[in-house]
mmCIF file of C-alpha atoms in Angstrom:
data_model
loop_
_atom_site.group_PDB
_atom_site.id
_atom_site.type_symbol
_atom_site.label_atom_id
_atom_site.label_comp_id
_atom_site.label_asym_id
_atom_site.label_seq_id
_atom_site.Cartn_x
_atom_site.Cartn_y
_atom_site.Cartn_z
ATOM 1 C CA MET A 1 26.285 68.275 37.101
ATOM 2 C CA ASP A 2 27.389 71.732 36.095
ATOM 3 C CA LEU A 3 25.449 74.748 34.867
ATOM 4 C CA VAL A 4 26.724 77.718 32.875
ATOM 5 C CA ILE A 5 24.320 80.414 31.694
ATOM 6 C CA SER A 6 25.279 83.004 29.105
ATOM 7 C CA PRO A 7 24.036 86.598 29.316
ATOM 8 C CA SER A 8 21.597 85.773 26.510
ATOM 9 C CA GLY A 9 20.531 82.694 28.473
ATOM 10 C CA PHE A 10 19.550 84.902 31.409
ATOM 11 C CA LEU A 11 17.391 86.956 29.036
ATOM 12 C CA ILE A 12 15.702 83.796 27.736
ATOM 13 C CA LEU A 13 15.103 82.525 31.283
ATOM 14 C CA LYS A 14 13.495 85.836 32.184
ATOM 15 C CA GLU A 15 11.408 86.324 29.036
ATOM 16 C CA GLU A 16 10.316 82.749 28.404
ATOM 17 C CA LEU A 17 10.261 81.129 31.846
ATOM 18 C CA GLY A 18 9.751 84.053 34.194
ATOM 19 C CA PHE A 19 13.042 83.599 36.098
ATOM 20 C CA SER A 20 14.314 87.030 37.083
ATOM 21 C CA ARG A 21 17.022 86.225 39.609
ATOM 22 C CA PRO A 22 20.646 87.053 38.823
ATOM 23 C CA GLY A 23 23.663 84.718 38.717
ATOM 24 C CA LYS A 24 23.978 82.195 41.520
ATOM 25 C CA ASP A 25 20.399 82.864 42.655
ATOM 26 C CA ILE A 26 19.074 81.480 39.395
ATOM 27 C CA ALA A 27 21.194 78.338 39.799
ATOM 28 C CA LYS A 28 19.694 77.908 43.269
ATOM 29 C CA ALA A 29 16.193 78.454 41.894
ATOM 30 C CA LEU A 30 16.825 75.903 39.144
ATOM 31 C CA MET A 31 18.124 73.367 41.681
ATOM 32 C CA GLU A 32 14.930 73.817 43.680
ATOM 33 C CA PHE A 33 12.770 73.758 40.546
ATOM 34 C CA PHE A 34 14.308 70.513 39.283
ATOM 35 C CA LYS A 35 14.835 69.119 42.795
ATOM 36 C CA PHE A 36 18.518 68.416 42.184
ATOM 37 C CA ASN A 37 19.262 69.176 45.821
ATOM 38 C CA ARG A 38 17.199 66.402 47.490
ATOM 39 C CA SER A 39 20.152 64.847 49.322
ATOM 40 C CA GLY A 40 21.120 68.140 50.934
ATOM 41 C CA LYS A 41 24.235 68.300 48.750
ATOM 42 C CA ALA A 42 24.314 70.544 45.716
ATOM 43 C CA ARG A 43 24.489 68.250 42.711
ATOM 44 C CA LEU A 44 24.157 71.192 40.346
ATOM 45 C CA HIS A 45 27.157 73.509 40.390
ATOM 46 C CA TYR A 46 26.877 76.954 38.846
ATOM 47 C CA HIS A 47 29.825 78.509 36.966
ATOM 48 C CA GLU A 48 29.941 82.080 35.689
ATOM 49 C CA ASN A 49 30.230 82.148 31.893
ATOM 50 C CA ALA A 50 33.081 84.663 32.197
ATOM 51 C CA ASP A 51 35.069 82.344 34.526
ATOM 52 C CA ILE A 52 37.503 80.935 31.998
ATOM 53 C CA SER A 53 39.564 79.567 34.944
ATOM 54 C CA SER A 54 36.725 77.176 35.870
ATOM 55 C CA ARG A 55 37.612 73.489 35.961
ATOM 56 C CA LEU A 56 35.243 73.073 32.996
ATOM 57 C CA SER A 57 37.774 74.929 30.825
ATOM 58 C CA SER A 58 40.283 72.098 31.132
ATOM 59 C CA GLY A 59 40.375 68.805 29.301
ATOM 60 C CA SER A 60 41.498 67.214 32.572
ATOM 61 C CA SER A 61 38.145 67.947 34.237
ATOM 62 C CA LEU A 62 36.745 64.584 33.073
ATOM 63 C CA LYS A 63 33.563 66.290 31.855
ATOM 64 C CA ARG A 64 32.914 64.321 28.698
ATOM 65 C CA ALA A 65 29.345 65.337 27.909
ATOM 66 C CA MET A 66 27.868 68.779 27.396
ATOM 67 C CA VAL A 67 24.593 70.189 26.142
ATOM 68 C CA VAL A 68 24.266 73.752 24.838
ATOM 69 C CA CYS A 69 20.560 74.504 24.898
ATOM 70 C CA PRO A 70 19.482 76.667 23.304
ATOM 71 C CA CYS A 71 22.526 77.215 21.127
ATOM 72 C CA SER A 72 22.583 80.511 19.274
ATOM 73 C CA MET A 73 24.089 80.634 15.813
ATOM 74 C CA GLY A 74 26.792 82.945 17.210
ATOM 75 C CA THR A 75 27.816 80.404 19.855
ATOM 76 C CA LEU A 76 27.634 77.608 17.297
ATOM 77 C CA ALA A 77 29.866 79.593 14.903
ATOM 78 C CA ARG A 78 32.443 80.364 17.582
ATOM 79 C CA ILE A 79 32.564 76.717 18.713
ATOM 80 C CA SER A 80 32.916 75.548 15.094
ATOM 81 C CA SER A 81 35.830 77.978 14.641
ATOM 82 C CA GLY A 82 37.598 76.979 17.852
ATOM 83 C CA ILE A 83 37.077 80.410 19.390
ATOM 84 C CA SER A 84 36.882 80.259 23.177
ATOM 85 C CA GLY A 85 35.854 83.692 24.393
ATOM 86 C CA ASN A 86 33.854 82.419 27.377
ATOM 87 C CA LEU A 87 33.341 79.301 29.487
ATOM 88 C CA ILE A 88 30.599 77.770 27.335
ATOM 89 C CA GLU A 89 32.768 77.990 24.219
ATOM 90 C CA ARG A 90 35.914 76.760 26.008
ATOM 91 C CA ALA A 91 34.114 73.857 27.700
ATOM 92 C CA ALA A 92 32.604 72.831 24.341
ATOM 93 C CA ASP A 93 36.078 72.970 22.783
ATOM 94 C CA CYS A 94 37.416 70.739 25.596
ATOM 95 C CA VAL A 95 34.601 68.221 25.167
ATOM 96 C CA LEU A 96 35.325 68.001 21.428
ATOM 97 C CA LYS A 97 39.093 67.749 21.814
ATOM 98 C CA GLU A 98 38.696 65.005 24.415
ATOM 99 C CA SER A 99 36.314 63.098 22.079
ATOM 100 C CA GLY A 100 33.392 63.615 24.424
ATOM 101 C CA LEU A 101 29.726 64.090 23.610
ATOM 102 C CA LEU A 102 28.761 67.632 22.637
ATOM 103 C CA VAL A 103 25.044 68.140 21.986
ATOM 104 C CA LEU A 104 24.060 71.443 20.388
ATOM 105 C CA VAL A 105 20.390 72.463 20.311
ATOM 106 C CA PRO A 106 19.972 75.321 17.839
ATOM 107 C CA ARG A 107 16.505 76.797 17.575
ATOM 108 C CA GLU A 108 16.858 79.644 15.104
ATOM 109 C CA THR A 109 15.028 79.580 11.804
ATOM 110 C CA PRO A 110 15.394 79.973 8.909
ATOM 111 C CA LEU A 111 18.999 78.863 8.485
ATOM 112 C CA ASN A 112 21.427 80.384 6.021
ATOM 113 C CA ALA A 113 24.324 78.641 4.280
ATOM 114 C CA ILE A 114 26.815 79.799 6.935
ATOM 115 C CA HIS A 115 24.674 78.260 9.724
ATOM 116 C CA LEU A 116 24.431 74.978 7.826
ATOM 117 C CA GLU A 117 28.176 74.911 7.085
ATOM 118 C CA ASN A 118 28.975 75.503 10.758
ATOM 119 C CA MET A 119 26.572 72.726 11.779
ATOM 120 C CA LEU A 120 28.145 70.336 9.275
ATOM 121 C CA LYS A 121 31.627 71.281 10.473
ATOM 122 C CA LEU A 122 30.633 70.504 14.070
ATOM 123 C CA LYS A 123 28.867 67.271 13.089
ATOM 124 C CA ASN A 124 32.037 66.185 11.294
ATOM 125 C CA ALA A 125 34.004 67.057 14.454
ATOM 126 C CA GLY A 126 31.783 64.696 16.473
ATOM 127 C CA ALA A 127 29.066 66.969 17.849
ATOM 128 C CA VAL A 128 25.408 65.959 17.885
ATOM 129 C CA MET A 129 23.220 68.505 16.122
ATOM 130 C CA LEU A 130 19.778 68.328 17.728
ATOM 131 C CA PRO A 131 17.686 71.249 16.431
ATOM 132 C CA ALA A 132 14.682 72.205 18.544
ATOM 133 C CA MET A 133 12.191 70.619 16.156
ATOM 134 C CA PRO A 134 9.577 68.695 18.115
ATOM 135 C CA GLY A 135 7.849 65.758 16.500
ATOM 136 C CA PHE A 136 4.103 65.818 16.064
ATOM 137 C CA TYR A 137 3.422 62.096 15.579
ATOM 138 C CA PHE A 138 2.627 61.784 19.291
ATOM 139 C CA LYS A 139 -0.092 64.451 19.009
ATOM 140 C CA PRO A 140 1.146 67.029 21.542
ATOM 141 C CA GLU A 141 -1.639 68.895 23.299
ATOM 142 C CA THR A 142 0.400 71.529 25.134
ATOM 143 C CA ILE A 143 3.616 73.465 24.811
ATOM 144 C CA GLU A 144 4.866 71.390 27.750
ATOM 145 C CA ASP A 145 4.352 68.238 25.650
ATOM 146 C CA MET A 146 6.590 69.710 22.936
ATOM 147 C CA VAL A 147 9.202 70.795 25.492
ATOM 148 C CA ASP A 148 9.136 67.321 27.071
ATOM 149 C CA PHE A 149 9.685 65.820 23.612
ATOM 150 C CA MET A 150 12.796 67.947 23.084
ATOM 151 C CA VAL A 151 14.147 67.309 26.592
ATOM 152 C CA GLY A 152 13.510 63.598 26.050
ATOM 153 C CA LYS A 153 15.452 63.675 22.776
ATOM 154 C CA ILE A 154 18.345 65.491 24.494
ATOM 155 C CA LEU A 155 18.359 62.868 27.269
ATOM 156 C CA ASP A 156 18.216 60.114 24.625
ATOM 157 C CA SER A 157 21.314 61.573 22.944
ATOM 158 C CA LEU A 158 23.115 61.388 26.309
ATOM 159 C CA GLY A 159 22.023 57.777 26.821
ATOM 160 C CA ILE A 160 19.737 58.686 29.741
ATOM 161 C CA GLU A 161 16.514 56.689 29.853
ATOM 162 C CA ASN A 162 13.353 58.738 30.116
ATOM 163 C CA ILE A 163 9.623 58.583 29.538
ATOM 164 C CA LEU A 164 9.118 62.219 28.627
ATOM 165 C CA TYR A 165 7.497 61.494 25.277
ATOM 166 C CA ARG A 166 5.601 58.704 23.579
ATOM 167 C CA ARG A 167 7.948 56.840 21.278
ATOM 168 C CA TRP A 168 7.053 55.886 17.727
ATOM 169 C CA LYS A 169 5.733 52.334 17.546
ATOM 170 C CA GLY A 170 5.148 52.056 13.812
#
């Protein structure tokens, strides 16, 4: 599994989750937090967003699934236009061109016509648009419940079984 964090992503991690470590230290902290390193081998590999020479920037890397979460409207617009100014944008372009699974999780609101057109363009190109809009049918009691719902939906879109939220039973 690979991790790329944009400069804005570092700000979000600091402001919303309390992570204040720079670069590779945050990847290490996330590995510990999510216990990805149980076997003693790093299963989460951190790549600098500016490292356009990363293996993720090549269609031959065999990375066929990618999640951009959260996905700013600027990143979404650049991906929809085929602009690859950093590793996140280039890797997303590679996933699309190799007919892989690209999941974009925008969370901005309200949306203007340009945002919607870019989302439609990406949907038509094969991306999954999964806005951060938690359901309320399961009666969430905490913010964590709503986060788990969204993470569960992202995992669902990747075909990864999970029990992070109570599914609708009709």
